[in-house]
Amino acid sequence: MNSKKTVLLPKYQKIFEQLGENIKLSRKRRKLTTEQVSERAGINRTTLYRIEKGDPAVAIGSYFNVFRVFNLEDDFKKLAVDDEFGRKLQDLDLL
């Protein structure tokens, strides 16, 4: 199976890099090693390293499992919850 490289514009790649940095800081604040987090998340250390670097090609489920290790799954649930633009489009259809 061919895997395609995920390509993002630089400004969007920065968002992933910031997310990765936030995840790394969360791990360090909890004084957890990469081995501990990767084991608890059910991923290998290389995947955790890629997550902490903000690699957009890592499966979203792996990101979620790391959030879960930090008890941040509620933060994950907030992603895309406030779709203001989508609601405006929907409201236009209702007129």
Short mmCIF file of C-alpha atoms in Angstrom, two decimals:
data_model
loop_
_atom_site.label_atom_id
_atom_site.label_comp_id
_atom_site.label_asym_id
_atom_site.label_seq_id
_atom_site.Cartn_x
_atom_site.Cartn_y
_atom_site.Cartn_z
CA MET A 1 0.00 0.00 0.00
CA ASN A 2 1.45 3.35 -1.04
CA SER A 3 1.51 6.01 1.60
CA LYS A 4 1.34 9.61 0.49
CA LYS A 5 3.32 12.29 2.23
CA THR A 6 1.06 14.80 3.94
CA VAL A 7 1.82 18.25 2.58
CA LEU A 8 0.81 21.37 4.48
CA LEU A 9 1.45 25.03 3.84
CA PRO A 10 4.09 26.38 6.22
CA LYS A 11 1.60 28.37 8.33
CA TYR A 12 -0.46 25.21 8.91
CA GLN A 13 2.63 23.12 9.61
CA LYS A 14 3.44 25.62 12.37
CA ILE A 15 0.10 24.75 14.01
CA PHE A 16 1.08 21.08 14.10
CA GLU A 17 4.53 21.96 15.41
CA GLN A 18 2.96 24.00 18.23
CA LEU A 19 0.63 21.10 19.04
CA GLY A 20 3.62 18.78 19.18
CA GLU A 21 5.46 21.17 21.47
CA ASN A 22 2.42 21.41 23.75
CA ILE A 23 2.26 17.61 23.94
CA LYS A 24 5.96 17.43 24.77
CA LEU A 25 5.53 20.05 27.51
CA SER A 26 2.53 18.12 28.91
CA ARG A 27 4.70 15.01 29.12
CA LYS A 28 7.55 16.85 30.82
CA ARG A 29 5.24 18.61 33.31
CA ARG A 30 4.01 15.18 34.37
CA LYS A 31 7.62 13.95 34.61
CA LEU A 32 6.86 11.07 32.24
CA THR A 33 9.44 9.53 29.95
CA THR A 34 8.85 8.93 26.27
CA GLU A 35 8.91 5.22 27.04
CA GLN A 36 6.16 5.55 29.67
CA VAL A 37 3.90 7.65 27.45
CA SER A 38 4.38 5.53 24.36
CA GLU A 39 3.66 2.35 26.31
CA ARG A 40 0.52 3.78 27.91
CA ALA A 41 -0.67 5.17 24.57
CA GLY A 42 -0.04 1.88 22.78
CA ILE A 43 2.34 3.41 20.25
CA ASN A 44 6.06 3.06 19.70
CA ARG A 45 8.56 5.69 20.80
CA THR A 46 9.26 6.71 17.21
CA THR A 47 5.59 7.60 16.75
CA LEU A 48 5.62 9.63 19.97
CA TYR A 49 8.74 11.42 18.75
CA ARG A 50 6.94 12.25 15.49
CA ILE A 51 3.89 13.50 17.43
CA GLU A 52 6.08 15.73 19.59
CA LYS A 53 7.60 17.14 16.38
CA GLY A 54 4.11 17.85 15.02
CA ASP A 55 4.12 15.34 12.17
CA PRO A 56 0.74 15.67 10.38
CA ALA A 57 1.14 12.19 8.83
CA VAL A 58 0.71 10.47 12.21
CA ALA A 59 -2.75 8.95 12.59
CA ILE A 60 -5.18 11.09 14.56
CA GLY A 61 -5.91 8.07 16.76
CA SER A 62 -2.30 8.11 17.95
CA TYR A 63 -2.62 11.78 18.86
CA PHE A 64 -5.82 10.95 20.74
CA ASN A 65 -4.16 8.12 22.68
CA VAL A 66 -1.44 10.50 23.86
CA PHE A 67 -4.09 13.03 24.93
CA ARG A 68 -5.80 10.20 26.82
CA VAL A 69 -2.58 9.36 28.68
CA PHE A 70 -2.50 12.97 29.91
CA ASN A 71 -6.23 12.96 30.78
CA LEU A 72 -6.80 15.59 28.10
CA GLU A 73 -9.42 13.73 26.07
CA ASP A 74 -11.93 16.51 26.82
CA ASP A 75 -9.59 18.95 25.07
CA PHE A 76 -9.53 16.61 22.09
CA LYS A 77 -13.34 16.57 21.99
CA LYS A 78 -13.31 20.37 21.62
CA LEU A 79 -11.62 20.19 18.21
CA ALA A 80 -13.92 21.65 15.54
CA VAL A 81 -16.82 21.85 17.98
CA ASP A 82 -17.53 25.52 17.27
CA ASP A 83 -18.19 25.53 13.52
CA GLU A 84 -19.38 29.11 13.28
CA PHE A 85 -18.98 29.33 9.50
CA GLY A 86 -20.80 26.03 8.95
CA ARG A 87 -23.70 27.21 11.09
CA LYS A 88 -23.95 30.43 9.06
CA LEU A 89 -24.11 28.40 5.85
CA GLN A 90 -26.78 26.18 7.36
CA ASP A 91 -28.78 29.22 8.48
CA LEU A 92 -28.70 30.60 4.91
CA ASP A 93 -30.30 27.38 3.69
CA LEU A 94 -33.06 27.78 6.25
CA LEU A 95 -34.10 31.18 4.90
#
